[in-house]
Amino acid sequence: MNREIKTPLTKEMAKELRAGDYVTITGTIYTARDAAHKRMIEALNAGEKLPIEIDGNILYYMGPSPAREGRPIGSAGPTTASRMDKYAPRLLDLGLIGMIAKGKRNEAVKEAIMRNGAVYFAAVGGAGALLSQRIKKAEVVAYDDLGAEAIRRLEVENFPVIVVMDSEGNNLYETAVKEYCSEE
């Protein structure tokens, strides 16, 4: 099914999405990769406040290339999600409602997605230049010293993703293999 959503993403909206749905996102999302995730967890462990509001937001696992003249951001393709798996359950428990990346997630992330009524989206790897055209504004909001891995606030318009894991734990990576696997 094709769906259009506007951020912030609510639990009610997330629960309506199903693995395999094609979705376009319009509104604000945030970027965070390995180093930013590590720093956020360290801040939480130290009893500090996170530099962004996690509750109800979507994190895009992405580190952009430098922007060309006249563009808000450079190539903006997804990072492999499994690198954030050790951090994701804690952020999901704090209210993170969506994640965008590429690749499979571990069982702890799946359980946290289901427990919190969240959703995991995939963006197409290798299409970073095309995805960047859907980003209308980009601003570093935390951890500027991390360069490409700094946390950015992005304003996106019709940003294309696919629901890979829905709030019920349905996983497109598993169902698609079964659907298209031939038995010879």
PDB file of C-alpha atoms in Angstrom:
ATOM      1  CA  MET A   1       0.000   0.000   0.000  1.00  0.00           C
ATOM      2  CA  ASN A   2       1.190   3.539  -0.689  1.00  0.00           C
ATOM      3  CA  ARG A   3       1.025   5.900   2.291  1.00  0.00           C
ATOM      4  CA  GLU A   4       1.881   9.541   2.885  1.00  0.00           C
ATOM      5  CA  ILE A   5       2.779  10.609   6.397  1.00  0.00           C
ATOM      6  CA  LYS A   6       3.665  13.898   8.005  1.00  0.00           C
ATOM      7  CA  THR A   7       5.869  14.165  11.053  1.00  0.00           C
ATOM      8  CA  PRO A   8       5.718  13.955  13.940  1.00  0.00           C
ATOM      9  CA  LEU A   9       4.913  10.273  13.607  1.00  0.00           C
ATOM     10  CA  THR A  10       2.464   9.121  16.268  1.00  0.00           C
ATOM     11  CA  LYS A  11       2.092   5.614  17.659  1.00  0.00           C
ATOM     12  CA  GLU A  12      -1.356   5.496  16.104  1.00  0.00           C
ATOM     13  CA  MET A  13       0.118   6.274  12.675  1.00  0.00           C
ATOM     14  CA  ALA A  14       2.945   3.767  13.175  1.00  0.00           C
ATOM     15  CA  LYS A  15       0.487   1.027  14.106  1.00  0.00           C
ATOM     16  CA  GLU A  16      -1.374   1.520  10.809  1.00  0.00           C
ATOM     17  CA  LEU A  17       1.777   0.877   8.758  1.00  0.00           C
ATOM     18  CA  ARG A  18       2.501  -2.646   7.544  1.00  0.00           C
ATOM     19  CA  ALA A  19       5.703  -4.302   6.376  1.00  0.00           C
ATOM     20  CA  GLY A  20       5.889  -3.761   2.625  1.00  0.00           C
ATOM     21  CA  ASP A  21       4.057  -0.420   2.582  1.00  0.00           C
ATOM     22  CA  TYR A  22       5.618   2.256   0.404  1.00  0.00           C
ATOM     23  CA  VAL A  23       5.660   5.507   2.382  1.00  0.00           C
ATOM     24  CA  THR A  24       6.613   9.094   1.693  1.00  0.00           C
ATOM     25  CA  ILE A  25       7.533  11.246   4.687  1.00  0.00           C
ATOM     26  CA  THR A  26       7.115  15.012   4.829  1.00  0.00           C
ATOM     27  CA  GLY A  27       8.274  17.089   7.775  1.00  0.00           C
ATOM     28  CA  THR A  28      11.157  16.993  10.245  1.00  0.00           C
ATOM     29  CA  ILE A  29      13.415  13.983  10.791  1.00  0.00           C
ATOM     30  CA  TYR A  30      16.831  13.755  12.451  1.00  0.00           C
ATOM     31  CA  THR A  31      20.062  12.078  11.402  1.00  0.00           C
ATOM     32  CA  ALA A  32      22.296  10.059  13.707  1.00  0.00           C
ATOM     33  CA  ARG A  33      24.938   7.453  13.018  1.00  0.00           C
ATOM     34  CA  ASP A  34      27.280   5.364  15.163  1.00  0.00           C
ATOM     35  CA  ALA A  35      29.213   8.121  16.912  1.00  0.00           C
ATOM     36  CA  ALA A  36      26.114  10.203  17.662  1.00  0.00           C
ATOM     37  CA  HIS A  37      24.263   7.151  19.012  1.00  0.00           C
ATOM     38  CA  LYS A  38      27.217   6.304  21.242  1.00  0.00           C
ATOM     39  CA  ARG A  39      27.339   9.855  22.553  1.00  0.00           C
ATOM     40  CA  MET A  40      23.591   9.951  23.212  1.00  0.00           C
ATOM     41  CA  ILE A  41      23.770   6.728  25.245  1.00  0.00           C
ATOM     42  CA  GLU A  42      26.774   8.073  27.168  1.00  0.00           C
ATOM     43  CA  ALA A  43      24.759  11.218  27.955  1.00  0.00           C
ATOM     44  CA  LEU A  44      21.831   9.134  29.196  1.00  0.00           C
ATOM     45  CA  ASN A  45      24.173   7.002  31.324  1.00  0.00           C
ATOM     46  CA  ALA A  46      25.549  10.192  32.869  1.00  0.00           C
ATOM     47  CA  GLY A  47      22.016  11.381  33.679  1.00  0.00           C
ATOM     48  CA  GLU A  48      22.167  14.133  31.066  1.00  0.00           C
ATOM     49  CA  LYS A  49      19.434  15.277  28.739  1.00  0.00           C
ATOM     50  CA  LEU A  50      19.630  14.310  25.064  1.00  0.00           C
ATOM     51  CA  PRO A  51      20.413  17.127  22.608  1.00  0.00           C
ATOM     52  CA  ILE A  52      17.208  16.400  20.644  1.00  0.00           C
ATOM     53  CA  GLU A  53      13.730  15.303  21.605  1.00  0.00           C
ATOM     54  CA  ILE A  54      13.518  11.584  20.869  1.00  0.00           C
ATOM     55  CA  ASP A  55       9.857  11.047  21.749  1.00  0.00           C
ATOM     56  CA  GLY A  56       7.746  10.823  18.586  1.00  0.00           C
ATOM     57  CA  ASN A  57      10.634  11.432  16.213  1.00  0.00           C
ATOM     58  CA  ILE A  58      12.280   9.524  13.376  1.00  0.00           C
ATOM     59  CA  LEU A  59      16.049   8.974  13.205  1.00  0.00           C
ATOM     60  CA  TYR A  60      17.639   8.526   9.780  1.00  0.00           C
ATOM     61  CA  TYR A  61      20.914   6.604  10.025  1.00  0.00           C
ATOM     62  CA  MET A  62      22.864   8.714   7.556  1.00  0.00           C
ATOM     63  CA  GLY A  63      26.027  10.773   7.269  1.00  0.00           C
ATOM     64  CA  PRO A  64      25.894  13.088   4.252  1.00  0.00           C
ATOM     65  CA  SER A  65      28.612  14.061   1.852  1.00  0.00           C
ATOM     66  CA  PRO A  66      29.372  17.800   1.524  1.00  0.00           C
ATOM     67  CA  ALA A  67      26.655  19.851  -0.127  1.00  0.00           C
ATOM     68  CA  ARG A  68      27.121  21.188  -3.626  1.00  0.00           C
ATOM     69  CA  GLU A  69      26.579  24.901  -4.126  1.00  0.00           C
ATOM     70  CA  GLY A  70      22.918  25.792  -3.793  1.00  0.00           C
ATOM     71  CA  ARG A  71      21.939  22.514  -2.101  1.00  0.00           C
ATOM     72  CA  PRO A  72      21.201  22.019   1.607  1.00  0.00           C
ATOM     73  CA  ILE A  73      22.998  18.663   1.746  1.00  0.00           C
ATOM     74  CA  GLY A  74      25.143  16.322  -0.297  1.00  0.00           C
ATOM     75  CA  SER A  75      24.449  12.689  -1.060  1.00  0.00           C
ATOM     76  CA  ALA A  76      22.256  11.333   1.737  1.00  0.00           C
ATOM     77  CA  GLY A  77      22.071   7.556   1.490  1.00  0.00           C
ATOM     78  CA  PRO A  78      21.241   5.243   4.391  1.00  0.00           C
ATOM     79  CA  THR A  79      23.748   3.581   6.703  1.00  0.00           C
ATOM     80  CA  THR A  80      23.557  -0.082   7.690  1.00  0.00           C
ATOM     81  CA  ALA A  81      21.128  -0.329  10.598  1.00  0.00           C
ATOM     82  CA  SER A  82      22.757  -3.192  12.496  1.00  0.00           C
ATOM     83  CA  ARG A  83      25.550  -0.874  13.624  1.00  0.00           C
ATOM     84  CA  MET A  84      22.991   0.968  15.783  1.00  0.00           C
ATOM     85  CA  ASP A  85      21.304  -2.167  17.138  1.00  0.00           C
ATOM     86  CA  LYS A  86      23.068  -1.988  20.506  1.00  0.00           C
ATOM     87  CA  TYR A  87      21.681   1.533  21.047  1.00  0.00           C
ATOM     88  CA  ALA A  88      18.241   1.381  19.416  1.00  0.00           C
ATOM     89  CA  PRO A  89      16.230  -0.455  22.122  1.00  0.00           C
ATOM     90  CA  ARG A  90      17.010   2.177  24.740  1.00  0.00           C
ATOM     91  CA  LEU A  91      16.057   5.026  22.406  1.00  0.00           C
ATOM     92  CA  LEU A  92      12.874   3.218  21.384  1.00  0.00           C
ATOM     93  CA  ASP A  93      11.988   2.831  25.067  1.00  0.00           C
ATOM     94  CA  LEU A  94      12.401   6.615  25.416  1.00  0.00           C
ATOM     95  CA  GLY A  95       9.808   7.207  22.694  1.00  0.00           C
ATOM     96  CA  LEU A  96      11.685   7.031  19.391  1.00  0.00           C
ATOM     97  CA  ILE A  97       8.941   6.021  16.985  1.00  0.00           C
ATOM     98  CA  GLY A  98      10.766   5.452  13.696  1.00  0.00           C
ATOM     99  CA  MET A  99      14.138   4.637  12.211  1.00  0.00           C
ATOM    100  CA  ILE A 100      15.313   4.820   8.602  1.00  0.00           C
ATOM    101  CA  ALA A 101      18.353   2.872   7.382  1.00  0.00           C
ATOM    102  CA  LYS A 102      19.164  -0.204   5.334  1.00  0.00           C
ATOM    103  CA  GLY A 103      19.612  -3.825   6.305  1.00  0.00           C
ATOM    104  CA  LYS A 104      18.399  -6.242   8.940  1.00  0.00           C
ATOM    105  CA  ARG A 105      17.834  -5.590  12.659  1.00  0.00           C
ATOM    106  CA  ASN A 106      18.512  -7.942  15.559  1.00  0.00           C
ATOM    107  CA  GLU A 107      15.934  -9.608  17.798  1.00  0.00           C
ATOM    108  CA  ALA A 108      16.347  -7.037  20.614  1.00  0.00           C
ATOM    109  CA  VAL A 109      15.451  -4.218  18.205  1.00  0.00           C
ATOM    110  CA  LYS A 110      12.469  -6.193  16.879  1.00  0.00           C
ATOM    111  CA  GLU A 111      11.215  -6.705  20.439  1.00  0.00           C
ATOM    112  CA  ALA A 112      11.688  -2.997  21.246  1.00  0.00           C
ATOM    113  CA  ILE A 113       9.825  -1.996  18.066  1.00  0.00           C
ATOM    114  CA  MET A 114       6.905  -4.219  19.040  1.00  0.00           C
ATOM    115  CA  ARG A 115       6.987  -3.175  22.725  1.00  0.00           C
ATOM    116  CA  ASN A 116       6.870   0.503  21.789  1.00  0.00           C
ATOM    117  CA  GLY A 117       4.601   0.437  18.728  1.00  0.00           C
ATOM    118  CA  ALA A 118       7.388   1.801  16.533  1.00  0.00           C
ATOM    119  CA  VAL A 119       8.413   1.156  12.929  1.00  0.00           C
ATOM    120  CA  TYR A 120      11.606   0.549  10.949  1.00  0.00           C
ATOM    121  CA  PHE A 121      11.810   1.962   7.428  1.00  0.00           C
ATOM    122  CA  ALA A 122      14.365   1.214   4.726  1.00  0.00           C
ATOM    123  CA  ALA A 123      15.671   3.782   2.288  1.00  0.00           C
ATOM    124  CA  VAL A 124      17.266   2.556  -0.909  1.00  0.00           C
ATOM    125  CA  GLY A 125      21.011   2.127  -0.553  1.00  0.00           C
ATOM    126  CA  GLY A 126      23.021   3.530  -3.455  1.00  0.00           C
ATOM    127  CA  ALA A 127      20.405   6.213  -4.140  1.00  0.00           C
ATOM    128  CA  GLY A 128      21.858   8.895  -1.851  1.00  0.00           C
ATOM    129  CA  ALA A 129      22.018  11.553  -4.574  1.00  0.00           C
ATOM    130  CA  LEU A 130      18.360  10.996  -5.420  1.00  0.00           C
ATOM    131  CA  LEU A 131      17.294  10.917  -1.759  1.00  0.00           C
ATOM    132  CA  SER A 132      19.086  14.214  -1.125  1.00  0.00           C
ATOM    133  CA  GLN A 133      16.709  15.880  -3.600  1.00  0.00           C
ATOM    134  CA  ARG A 134      13.883  15.241  -1.100  1.00  0.00           C
ATOM    135  CA  ILE A 135      15.765  17.115   1.640  1.00  0.00           C
ATOM    136  CA  LYS A 136      14.788  20.770   1.581  1.00  0.00           C
ATOM    137  CA  LYS A 137      16.740  21.970   4.617  1.00  0.00           C
ATOM    138  CA  ALA A 138      19.547  20.537   6.757  1.00  0.00           C
ATOM    139  CA  GLU A 139      20.952  21.990   9.953  1.00  0.00           C
ATOM    140  CA  VAL A 140      23.458  20.574  12.440  1.00  0.00           C
ATOM    141  CA  VAL A 141      21.779  20.607  15.862  1.00  0.00           C
ATOM    142  CA  ALA A 142      24.203  18.586  18.010  1.00  0.00           C
ATOM    143  CA  TYR A 143      27.710  17.135  18.110  1.00  0.00           C
ATOM    144  CA  ASP A 144      29.114  19.383  15.375  1.00  0.00           C
ATOM    145  CA  ASP A 145      32.595  18.029  16.171  1.00  0.00           C
ATOM    146  CA  LEU A 146      31.520  14.681  14.671  1.00  0.00           C
ATOM    147  CA  GLY A 147      31.430  16.160  11.164  1.00  0.00           C
ATOM    148  CA  ALA A 148      29.328  13.967   8.865  1.00  0.00           C
ATOM    149  CA  GLU A 149      28.126  12.034  11.935  1.00  0.00           C
ATOM    150  CA  ALA A 150      26.752  15.118  13.705  1.00  0.00           C
ATOM    151  CA  ILE A 151      23.042  15.120  14.464  1.00  0.00           C
ATOM    152  CA  ARG A 152      21.144  17.081  11.833  1.00  0.00           C
ATOM    153  CA  ARG A 153      17.569  18.256  11.645  1.00  0.00           C
ATOM    154  CA  LEU A 154      16.271  17.641   8.144  1.00  0.00           C
ATOM    155  CA  GLU A 155      13.171  19.070   6.543  1.00  0.00           C
ATOM    156  CA  VAL A 156      12.046  16.473   4.008  1.00  0.00           C
ATOM    157  CA  GLU A 157       9.340  16.463   1.386  1.00  0.00           C
ATOM    158  CA  ASN A 158       7.937  13.204   0.017  1.00  0.00           C
ATOM    159  CA  PHE A 159      10.976  11.278   1.266  1.00  0.00           C
ATOM    160  CA  PRO A 160      10.534   7.710  -0.054  1.00  0.00           C
ATOM    161  CA  VAL A 161      10.916   4.729   2.286  1.00  0.00           C
ATOM    162  CA  ILE A 162       9.550   1.212   2.654  1.00  0.00           C
ATOM    163  CA  VAL A 163       8.247  -0.250   5.903  1.00  0.00           C
ATOM    164  CA  VAL A 164      10.575  -3.142   6.660  1.00  0.00           C
ATOM    165  CA  MET A 165       9.476  -3.945  10.204  1.00  0.00           C
ATOM    166  CA  ASP A 166       6.085  -2.893  11.470  1.00  0.00           C
ATOM    167  CA  SER A 167       4.832  -2.476  15.036  1.00  0.00           C
ATOM    168  CA  GLU A 168       3.628  -6.092  15.077  1.00  0.00           C
ATOM    169  CA  GLY A 169       7.093  -7.434  14.232  1.00  0.00           C
ATOM    170  CA  ASN A 170       6.318  -8.354  10.618  1.00  0.00           C
ATOM    171  CA  ASN A 171       9.629  -8.230   8.770  1.00  0.00           C
ATOM    172  CA  LEU A 172       9.724  -7.621   5.011  1.00  0.00           C
ATOM    173  CA  TYR A 173      13.228  -9.085   4.769  1.00  0.00           C
ATOM    174  CA  GLU A 174      11.818 -12.403   5.996  1.00  0.00           C
ATOM    175  CA  THR A 175       8.455 -12.421   4.211  1.00  0.00           C
ATOM    176  CA  ALA A 176       9.880 -11.332   0.856  1.00  0.00           C
ATOM    177  CA  VAL A 177      12.399 -14.175   0.881  1.00  0.00           C
ATOM    178  CA  LYS A 178       9.625 -16.691   1.524  1.00  0.00           C
ATOM    179  CA  GLU A 179       7.430 -15.154  -1.165  1.00  0.00           C
ATOM    180  CA  TYR A 180      10.069 -15.132  -3.888  1.00  0.00           C
ATOM    181  CA  CYS A 181      12.068 -18.213  -2.974  1.00  0.00           C
ATOM    182  CA  SER A 182      11.596 -21.021  -5.446  1.00  0.00           C
ATOM    183  CA  GLU A 183      11.647 -24.602  -4.312  1.00  0.00           C
ATOM    184  CA  GLU A 184      13.642 -26.602  -6.827  1.00  0.00           C
TER     185      GLU A 184
END
